[in-house]
XYZ file of C-alpha atoms in Angstrom:
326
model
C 139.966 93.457 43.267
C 137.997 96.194 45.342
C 135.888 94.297 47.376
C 139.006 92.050 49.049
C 140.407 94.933 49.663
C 137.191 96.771 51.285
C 137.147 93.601 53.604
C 140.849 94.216 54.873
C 140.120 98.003 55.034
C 136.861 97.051 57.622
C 134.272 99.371 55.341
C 132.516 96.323 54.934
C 132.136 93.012 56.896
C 133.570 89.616 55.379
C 129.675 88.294 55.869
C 128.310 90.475 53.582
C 130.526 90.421 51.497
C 130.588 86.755 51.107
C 126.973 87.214 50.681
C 127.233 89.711 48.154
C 129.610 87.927 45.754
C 128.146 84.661 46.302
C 124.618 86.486 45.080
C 126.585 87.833 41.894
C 128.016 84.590 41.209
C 125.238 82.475 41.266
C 122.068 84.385 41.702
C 120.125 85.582 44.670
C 117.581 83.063 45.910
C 116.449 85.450 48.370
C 116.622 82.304 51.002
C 113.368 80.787 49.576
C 112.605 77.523 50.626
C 110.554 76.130 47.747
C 108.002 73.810 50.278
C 106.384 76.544 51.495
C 105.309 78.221 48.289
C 101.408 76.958 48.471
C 99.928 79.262 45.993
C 98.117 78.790 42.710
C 100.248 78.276 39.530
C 98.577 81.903 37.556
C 97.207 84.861 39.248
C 95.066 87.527 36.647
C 96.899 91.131 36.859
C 95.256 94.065 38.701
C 93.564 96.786 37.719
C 95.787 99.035 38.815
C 98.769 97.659 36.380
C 95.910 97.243 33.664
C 94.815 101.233 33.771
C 98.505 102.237 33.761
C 99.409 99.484 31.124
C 101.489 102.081 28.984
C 104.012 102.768 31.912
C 103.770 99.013 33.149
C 105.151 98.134 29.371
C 107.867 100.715 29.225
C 109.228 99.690 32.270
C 108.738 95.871 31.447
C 110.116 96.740 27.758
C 113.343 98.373 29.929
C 113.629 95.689 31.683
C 113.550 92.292 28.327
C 116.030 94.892 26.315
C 118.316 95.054 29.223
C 118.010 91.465 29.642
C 116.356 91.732 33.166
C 113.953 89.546 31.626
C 112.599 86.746 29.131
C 110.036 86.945 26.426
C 108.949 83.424 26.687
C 106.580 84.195 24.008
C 103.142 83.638 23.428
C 101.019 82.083 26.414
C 96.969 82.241 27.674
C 96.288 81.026 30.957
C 95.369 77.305 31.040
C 98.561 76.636 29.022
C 101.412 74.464 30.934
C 103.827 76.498 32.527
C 107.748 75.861 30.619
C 108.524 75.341 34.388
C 106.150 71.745 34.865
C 103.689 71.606 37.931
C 105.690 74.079 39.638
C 105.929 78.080 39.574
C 103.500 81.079 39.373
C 102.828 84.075 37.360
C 102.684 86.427 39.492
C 99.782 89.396 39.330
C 101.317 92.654 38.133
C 100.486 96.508 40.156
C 100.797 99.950 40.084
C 101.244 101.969 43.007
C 102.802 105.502 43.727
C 106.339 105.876 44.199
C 106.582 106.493 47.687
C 108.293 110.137 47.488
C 106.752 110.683 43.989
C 103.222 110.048 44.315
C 102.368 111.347 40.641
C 104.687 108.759 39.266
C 103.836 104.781 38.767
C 105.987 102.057 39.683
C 104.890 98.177 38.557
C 104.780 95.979 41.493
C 104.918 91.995 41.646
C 102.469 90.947 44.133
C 104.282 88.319 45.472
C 102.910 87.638 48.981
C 99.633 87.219 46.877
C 101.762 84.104 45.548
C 102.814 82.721 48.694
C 106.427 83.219 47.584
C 106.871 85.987 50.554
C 105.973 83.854 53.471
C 108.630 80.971 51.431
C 111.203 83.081 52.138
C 113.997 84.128 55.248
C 114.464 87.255 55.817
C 116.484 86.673 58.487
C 119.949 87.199 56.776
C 119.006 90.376 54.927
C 117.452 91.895 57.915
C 118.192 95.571 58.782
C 117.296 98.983 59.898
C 117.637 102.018 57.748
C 118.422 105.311 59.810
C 118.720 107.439 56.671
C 117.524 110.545 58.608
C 119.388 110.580 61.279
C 122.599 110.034 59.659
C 121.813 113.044 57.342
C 120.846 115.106 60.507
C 124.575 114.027 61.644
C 126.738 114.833 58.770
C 124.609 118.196 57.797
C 126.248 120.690 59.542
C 126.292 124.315 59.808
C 126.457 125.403 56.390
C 127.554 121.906 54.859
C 125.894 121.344 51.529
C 124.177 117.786 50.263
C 124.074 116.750 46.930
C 121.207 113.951 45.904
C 122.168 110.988 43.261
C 119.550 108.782 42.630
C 120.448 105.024 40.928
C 118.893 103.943 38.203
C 117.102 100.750 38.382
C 118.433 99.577 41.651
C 116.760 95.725 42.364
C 116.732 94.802 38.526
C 120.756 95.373 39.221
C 120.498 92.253 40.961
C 120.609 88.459 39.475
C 118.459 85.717 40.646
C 119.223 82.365 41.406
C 117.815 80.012 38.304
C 115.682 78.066 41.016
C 113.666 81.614 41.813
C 112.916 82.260 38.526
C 109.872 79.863 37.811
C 107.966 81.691 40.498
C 108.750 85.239 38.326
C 106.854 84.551 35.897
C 104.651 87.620 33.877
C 101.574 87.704 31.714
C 101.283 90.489 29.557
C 101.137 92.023 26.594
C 102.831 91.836 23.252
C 105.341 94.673 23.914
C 106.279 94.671 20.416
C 102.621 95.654 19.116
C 100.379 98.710 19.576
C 98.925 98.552 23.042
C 95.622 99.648 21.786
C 95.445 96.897 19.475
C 95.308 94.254 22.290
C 92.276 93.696 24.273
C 94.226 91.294 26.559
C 97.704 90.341 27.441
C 98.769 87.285 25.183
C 102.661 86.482 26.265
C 104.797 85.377 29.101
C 107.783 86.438 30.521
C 109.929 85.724 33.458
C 112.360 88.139 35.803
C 115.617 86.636 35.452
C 116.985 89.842 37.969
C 114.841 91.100 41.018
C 111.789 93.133 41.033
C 109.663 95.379 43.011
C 107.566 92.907 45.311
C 109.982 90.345 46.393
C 110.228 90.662 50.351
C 113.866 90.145 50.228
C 114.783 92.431 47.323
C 115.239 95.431 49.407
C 117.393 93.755 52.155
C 119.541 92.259 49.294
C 120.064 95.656 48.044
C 120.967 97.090 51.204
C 124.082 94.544 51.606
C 124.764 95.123 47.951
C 125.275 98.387 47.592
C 127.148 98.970 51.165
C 129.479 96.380 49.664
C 129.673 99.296 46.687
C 130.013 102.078 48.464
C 132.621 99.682 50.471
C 134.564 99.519 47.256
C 134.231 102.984 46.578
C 136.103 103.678 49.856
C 138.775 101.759 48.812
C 139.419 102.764 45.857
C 140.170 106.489 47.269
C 136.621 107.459 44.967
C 134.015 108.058 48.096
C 135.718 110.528 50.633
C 132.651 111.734 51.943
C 129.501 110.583 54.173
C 126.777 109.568 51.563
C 124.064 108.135 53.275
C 121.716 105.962 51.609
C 117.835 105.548 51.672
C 117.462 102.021 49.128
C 118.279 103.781 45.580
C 118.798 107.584 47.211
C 121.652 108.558 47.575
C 122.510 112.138 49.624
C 126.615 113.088 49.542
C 127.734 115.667 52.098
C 130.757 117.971 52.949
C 131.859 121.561 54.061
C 132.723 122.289 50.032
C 130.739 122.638 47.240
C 133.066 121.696 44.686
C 134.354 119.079 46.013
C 130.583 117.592 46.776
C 130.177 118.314 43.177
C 133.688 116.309 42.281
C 133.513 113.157 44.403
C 130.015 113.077 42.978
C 131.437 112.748 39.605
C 134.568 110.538 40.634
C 131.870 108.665 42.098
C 129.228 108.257 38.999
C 132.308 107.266 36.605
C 133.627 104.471 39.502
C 130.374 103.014 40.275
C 129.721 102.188 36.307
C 132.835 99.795 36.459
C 130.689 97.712 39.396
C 127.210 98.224 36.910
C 125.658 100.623 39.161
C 124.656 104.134 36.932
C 123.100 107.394 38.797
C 120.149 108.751 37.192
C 121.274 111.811 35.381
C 118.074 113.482 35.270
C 117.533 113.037 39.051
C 120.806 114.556 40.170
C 120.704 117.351 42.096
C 124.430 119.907 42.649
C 125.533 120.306 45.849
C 123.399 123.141 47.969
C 122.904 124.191 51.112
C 119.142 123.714 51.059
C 118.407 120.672 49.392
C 115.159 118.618 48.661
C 115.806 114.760 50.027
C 113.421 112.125 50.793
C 110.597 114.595 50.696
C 111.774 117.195 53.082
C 114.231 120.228 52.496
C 116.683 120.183 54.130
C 118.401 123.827 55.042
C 121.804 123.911 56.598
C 122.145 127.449 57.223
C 118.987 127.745 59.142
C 119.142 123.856 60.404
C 115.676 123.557 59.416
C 113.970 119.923 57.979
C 110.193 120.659 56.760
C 108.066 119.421 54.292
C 107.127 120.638 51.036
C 104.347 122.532 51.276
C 102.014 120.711 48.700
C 102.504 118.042 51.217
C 101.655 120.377 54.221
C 98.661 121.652 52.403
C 97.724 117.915 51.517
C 98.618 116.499 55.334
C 96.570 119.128 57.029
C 93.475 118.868 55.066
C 93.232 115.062 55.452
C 93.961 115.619 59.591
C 90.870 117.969 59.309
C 88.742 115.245 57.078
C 89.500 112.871 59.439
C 88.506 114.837 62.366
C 85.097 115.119 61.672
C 84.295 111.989 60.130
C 81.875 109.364 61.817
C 84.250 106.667 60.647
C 87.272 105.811 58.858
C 89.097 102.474 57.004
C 92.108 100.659 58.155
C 93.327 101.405 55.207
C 92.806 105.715 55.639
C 93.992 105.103 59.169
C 97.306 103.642 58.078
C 98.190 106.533 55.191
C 97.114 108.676 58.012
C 99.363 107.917 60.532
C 102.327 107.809 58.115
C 101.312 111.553 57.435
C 101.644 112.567 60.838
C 104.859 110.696 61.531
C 106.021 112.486 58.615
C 104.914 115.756 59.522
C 106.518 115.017 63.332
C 109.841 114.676 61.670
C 109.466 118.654 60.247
């Protein structure tokens, strides 16, 4: 119903929306071509996933009662796959969330797998300009309101010939963690994860083509850019922020999409988004000043060391391009 009439309206492209529905249809197979997947058939889980295994099975737990994904049941490596000769089970991480670096996210390592060199970006390419576009709408004495949505990738379905290289070794999620020395069971992502190359370009189109709808529908009547799952509504009032947020949340539901309660934020005139607050009345962007603190003292480290990584080179220019945007 909406997304027709999105298409007519011009919020969103007939392309992507093509795209879109075709994905939800039949699955996303996040243009893999299948030939060029050279990897091994099982790759051991990292350390990383193994010391945070508690979070790493909540989330994974999450995701098998949602039915985001299959407990194939029990499974040790040297067992056949239920796929044949091919597929992969893919190594499992734990890494930072980018703008909440004291919380875990699990990762599929999937360019360890060869699966992200299989695949074309080329149709889910684009460019996110999420701070400009706030810098834009913000105006003097506007006020932003943050919605955050839960879960975004697992939202998406993938095709049935993706999901033999999704494939997950861990452990009984149904027993005491402490009990287990090692994991014992398999299970396979029947809906995106965190890893895939494509997964964020997919979302992208997705949820324009939601927010498309949205616009339709008479529900979003204010700018709202996005940053992947972040979400930052603007206007002049702050009750009417506040009510298209709502009108918003309840719409969005209908299409499967649900805002994190927890991680919504009222409409203010100095908001934290995308780790910088944002002030309207004094048109001011800086970072938090943990962040500051932290930045600065690794500028000074670095400074007087005799050498440094690739690796502490890389995290360090990100902190200065972060700190130029203040």
């Amino acid at each position: 119903k909406w997304l027709p009439l999105a298409v007519d309206k011009g919020y969103i492209d007939r392309a992507s929306a093509d795209f879109v529905m075709n994905g939800l249809l039949h699955g996303f197979d996040l243009g893999l071509d299948e030939e060029k997947v050279s990897g091994r058939t099982y790759y051991k889980n990292y350390k990383s996933a193994l010391e945070n295994r508690a979070t790493v099975s909540d989330a994974l737990r999450k995701r098998v009662a949602a039915g985001k994904t299959l407990d194939l049941g029990p499974w040790r490596p040297g067992d056949p796959l239920p796929s044949g000769a091919r597929g992969c089970v893919v190594p499992q991480g734990a890494v930072a969330k980018k703008l909440e670096p004291d919380k875990i996210r699990p990762t599929s390592d999937h360019s360890k797998t060869t699966f992200n060199a299989a695949v074309d970006l080329r149709q889910v390419d684009h460019t996110l300009n999420t701070y400009t576009e706030i810098s834009e709408e913000l105006r003097k004495g506007f006020y932003m309101r943050v919605e955050d949505v839960d879960g975004a990738f697992p939202i998406l379905p993938l095709a049935p010939r993706v999901w033999k290289y999704m494939f997950v070794h861990w452990f009984d999620l149904e027993s005491p963690l402490e009990a287990q020395a090692y994991p014992t069971r398999l299970y396979m992502h029947v809906f995106a994860d965190f890893g895939a190359a494509p997964s964020p370009g997919v979302w992208d189109k997705f949820f324009r083509c939601a927010k498309a709808m949205a616009r339709a529908a008479g529900v979003l009547t204010l700018p709202m850019p996005h940053y992947v799952d972040d979400n930052s509504l603007i206007g002049a009032d702050r009750e009417e922020v506040d009510r298209v947020a709502k009108d918003l949340g309840e719409f969005l539901v209908t299409l499967g999409i649900q805002f994190k309660d927890l991680k919504s934020r009222p409409a203010a005139t100095r908001q934290l988004v995308l780790g910088f607050w944002w002030d309207s009345l004094k048109r001011t962007r800086e970072l938090e000043e943990s962040k500051l603190t932290l930045y600065i003292q690794h500028l000074r480290e670095a400074a007087r060391a005799r050498t440094l990584t690739l690796h502490d080179m890389q995290v360090l220019s990100g902190r200065m391009q972060r700190a130029a945007l203040t």
